[in-house]
Coordinates of C-alpha atoms in Angstrom, one line a residue:
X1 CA 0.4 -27.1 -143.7
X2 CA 1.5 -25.9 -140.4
X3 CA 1.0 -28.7 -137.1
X4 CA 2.2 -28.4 -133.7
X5 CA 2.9 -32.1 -131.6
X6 CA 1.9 -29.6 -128.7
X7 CA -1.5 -31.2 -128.6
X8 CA -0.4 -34.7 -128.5
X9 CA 1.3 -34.5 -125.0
X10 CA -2.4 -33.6 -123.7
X11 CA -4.4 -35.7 -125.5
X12 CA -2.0 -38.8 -123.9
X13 CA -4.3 -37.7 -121.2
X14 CA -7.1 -38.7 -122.8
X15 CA -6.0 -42.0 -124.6
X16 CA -4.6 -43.4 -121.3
X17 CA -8.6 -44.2 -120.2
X18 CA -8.9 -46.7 -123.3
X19 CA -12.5 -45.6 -124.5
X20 CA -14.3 -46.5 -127.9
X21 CA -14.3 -42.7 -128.9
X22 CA -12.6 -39.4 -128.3
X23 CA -14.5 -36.7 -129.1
X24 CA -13.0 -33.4 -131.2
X25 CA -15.5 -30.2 -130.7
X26 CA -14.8 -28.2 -133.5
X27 CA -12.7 -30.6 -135.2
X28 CA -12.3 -28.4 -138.3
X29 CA -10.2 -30.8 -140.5
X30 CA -10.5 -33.3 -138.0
X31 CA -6.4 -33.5 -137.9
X32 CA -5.6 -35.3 -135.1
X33 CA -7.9 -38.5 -136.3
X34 CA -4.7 -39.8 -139.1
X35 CA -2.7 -40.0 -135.6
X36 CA -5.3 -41.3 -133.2
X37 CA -8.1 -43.1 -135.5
X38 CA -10.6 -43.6 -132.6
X39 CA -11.4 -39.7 -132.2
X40 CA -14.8 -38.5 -133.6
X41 CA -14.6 -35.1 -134.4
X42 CA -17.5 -32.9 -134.2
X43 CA -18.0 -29.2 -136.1
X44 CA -20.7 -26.2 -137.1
X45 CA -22.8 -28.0 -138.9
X46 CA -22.2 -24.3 -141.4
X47 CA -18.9 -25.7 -142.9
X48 CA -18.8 -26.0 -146.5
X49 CA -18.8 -30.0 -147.6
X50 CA -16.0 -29.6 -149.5
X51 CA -13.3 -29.2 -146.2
X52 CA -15.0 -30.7 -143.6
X53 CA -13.1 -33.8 -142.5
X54 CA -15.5 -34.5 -139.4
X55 CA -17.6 -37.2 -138.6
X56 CA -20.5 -35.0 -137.3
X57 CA -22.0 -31.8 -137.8
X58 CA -23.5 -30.0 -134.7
X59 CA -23.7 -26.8 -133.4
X60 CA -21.2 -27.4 -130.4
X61 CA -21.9 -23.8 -128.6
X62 CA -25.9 -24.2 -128.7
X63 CA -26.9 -24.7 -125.4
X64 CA -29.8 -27.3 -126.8
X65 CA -26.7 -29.1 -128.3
X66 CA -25.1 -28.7 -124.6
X67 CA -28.2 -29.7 -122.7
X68 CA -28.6 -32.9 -124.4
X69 CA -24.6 -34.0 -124.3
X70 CA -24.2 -33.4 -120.6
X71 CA -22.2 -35.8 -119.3
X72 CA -22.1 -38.1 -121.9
X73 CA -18.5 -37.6 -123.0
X74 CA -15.7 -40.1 -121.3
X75 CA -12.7 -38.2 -123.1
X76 CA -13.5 -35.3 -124.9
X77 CA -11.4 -32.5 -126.1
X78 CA -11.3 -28.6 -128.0
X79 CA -8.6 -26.9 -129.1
X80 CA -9.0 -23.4 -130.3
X81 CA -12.8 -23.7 -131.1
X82 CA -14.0 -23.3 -127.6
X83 CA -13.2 -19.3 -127.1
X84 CA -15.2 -16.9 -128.6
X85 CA -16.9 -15.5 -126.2
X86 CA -15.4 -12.2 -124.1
X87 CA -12.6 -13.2 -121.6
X88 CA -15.3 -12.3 -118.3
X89 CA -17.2 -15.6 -119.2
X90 CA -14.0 -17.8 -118.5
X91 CA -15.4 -19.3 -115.6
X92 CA -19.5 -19.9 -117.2
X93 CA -18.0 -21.0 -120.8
X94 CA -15.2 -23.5 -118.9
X95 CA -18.2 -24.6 -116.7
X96 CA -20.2 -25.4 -120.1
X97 CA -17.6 -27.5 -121.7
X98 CA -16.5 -29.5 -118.5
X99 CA -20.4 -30.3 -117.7
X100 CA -20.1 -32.6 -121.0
X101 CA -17.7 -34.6 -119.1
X102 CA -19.1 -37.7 -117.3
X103 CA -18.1 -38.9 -114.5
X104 CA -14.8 -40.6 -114.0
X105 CA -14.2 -39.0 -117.5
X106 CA -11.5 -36.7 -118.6
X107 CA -11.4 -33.2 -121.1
X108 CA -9.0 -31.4 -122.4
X109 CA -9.7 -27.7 -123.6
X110 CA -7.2 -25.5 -125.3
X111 CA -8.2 -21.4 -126.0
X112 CA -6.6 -18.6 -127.5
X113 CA -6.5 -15.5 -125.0
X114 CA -6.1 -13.1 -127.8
X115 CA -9.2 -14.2 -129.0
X116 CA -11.3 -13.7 -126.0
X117 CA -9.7 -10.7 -125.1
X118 CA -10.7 -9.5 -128.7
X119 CA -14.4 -9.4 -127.8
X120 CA -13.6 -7.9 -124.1
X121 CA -11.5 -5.1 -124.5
X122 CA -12.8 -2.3 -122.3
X123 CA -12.7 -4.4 -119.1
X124 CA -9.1 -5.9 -119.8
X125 CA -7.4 -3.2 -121.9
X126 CA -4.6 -1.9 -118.9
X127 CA -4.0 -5.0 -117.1
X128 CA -1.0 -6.9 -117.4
X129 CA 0.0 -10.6 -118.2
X130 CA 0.3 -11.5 -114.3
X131 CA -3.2 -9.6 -113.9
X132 CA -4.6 -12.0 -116.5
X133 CA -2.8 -15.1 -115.3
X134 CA -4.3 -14.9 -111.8
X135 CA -7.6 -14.0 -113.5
X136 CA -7.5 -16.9 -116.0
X137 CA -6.4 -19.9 -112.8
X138 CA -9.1 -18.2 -110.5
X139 CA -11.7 -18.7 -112.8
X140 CA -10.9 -22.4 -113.8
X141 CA -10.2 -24.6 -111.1
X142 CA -13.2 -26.2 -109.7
X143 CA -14.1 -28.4 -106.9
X144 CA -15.6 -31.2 -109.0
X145 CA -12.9 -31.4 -111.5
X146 CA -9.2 -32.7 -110.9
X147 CA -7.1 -31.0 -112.5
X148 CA -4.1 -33.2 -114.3
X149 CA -2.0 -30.0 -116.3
X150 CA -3.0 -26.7 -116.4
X151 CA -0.8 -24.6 -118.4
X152 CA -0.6 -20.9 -119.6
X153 CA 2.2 -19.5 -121.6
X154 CA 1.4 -15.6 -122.0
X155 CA 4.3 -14.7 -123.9
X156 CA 2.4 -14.7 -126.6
X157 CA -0.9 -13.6 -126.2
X158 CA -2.3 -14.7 -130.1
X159 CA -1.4 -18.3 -130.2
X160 CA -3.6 -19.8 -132.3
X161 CA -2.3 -22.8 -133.4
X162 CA -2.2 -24.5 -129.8
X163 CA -3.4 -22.0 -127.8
X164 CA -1.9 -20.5 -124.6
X165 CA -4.6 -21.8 -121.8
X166 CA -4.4 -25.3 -121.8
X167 CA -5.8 -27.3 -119.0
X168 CA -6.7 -31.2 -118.5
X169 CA -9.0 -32.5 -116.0
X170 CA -11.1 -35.2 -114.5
X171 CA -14.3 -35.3 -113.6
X172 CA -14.5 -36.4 -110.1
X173 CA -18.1 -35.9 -109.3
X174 CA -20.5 -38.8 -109.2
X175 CA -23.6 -36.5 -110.1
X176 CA -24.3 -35.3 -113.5

């Protein structure tokens, strides 16, 4: 099978706070746990049995899911599950994952522009890769969240295997 050690050099992020779990939101095989055995990975609860590796099944993108997991994550990560949704809802679907972050804790969130721009073609269809840059780091830094790397390659805009947004953060808020 294909793997990238991309991921690695941002999830270092996340095993520098020394918590019980990390959680994996849409884990799919659940990878990354043979390397870093304290990561609970969580996917669709609609995988066929027969390849899901996780430790949970949950409907990640349910906002009832969402509701009750606010701000009970300490180090929490997605890579290339967290982006279908059209590439206008950056800023409301970044918001969604980084409110499961507590306090003090860190995330790390890796999406597929191709994707995203799939499902939002009309409104992005003529703009170019600086366009879409300056759109994507408008619409994810926030007040409440440091921000530790924040990286966008748009070279190639399909990069599924790693994605080409990548940003880690911190939660620096003390409210939930």
């Amino acid at each position: 099978s294909v793997y990238s050690a991309v991921p690695f050099y941002y999830l270092k992020y996340l095993t520098e706070l020394d918590v019980d779990r990390i959680w994996d939101l849409g884990c799919g095989w659940n990878s990354f746990k043979q390397f870093i055995p304290n990561i609970h990975g969580v996917d669709n609860k609609d995988h066929s049995e027969s390849w899901f590796f996780g430790d949970e099944h949950a409907d990640i993108m349910d906002p009832t899911w969402q509701d009750q997991h606010r701000g009970r994550f300490d180090a929490v990560f997605s890579i290339c599950s967290w982006h279908f949704f059209p590439l206008s809802q950056l800023h409301e679907k970044f918001l969604e994952f980084a409110s499961l972050v507590a306090p003090g804790g860190r995330g790390f969130l890796a999406m597929n522009l191709q994707r995203m721009l799939e499902l939002d073609q009309q409104k992005f269809s003529s703009v170019t890769t600086d366009v879409l840059e300056d759109f994507v780091r408008t619409q994810m830094y926030q007040e409440q969240y440091h921000v530790l790397v924040f990286d966008l390659d748009f070279d190639q805009l399909d990069s599924g295997l790693d994605g080409n947004i990548r940003i880690v953060f911190e939660n620096i808020s003390d409210i939930m």
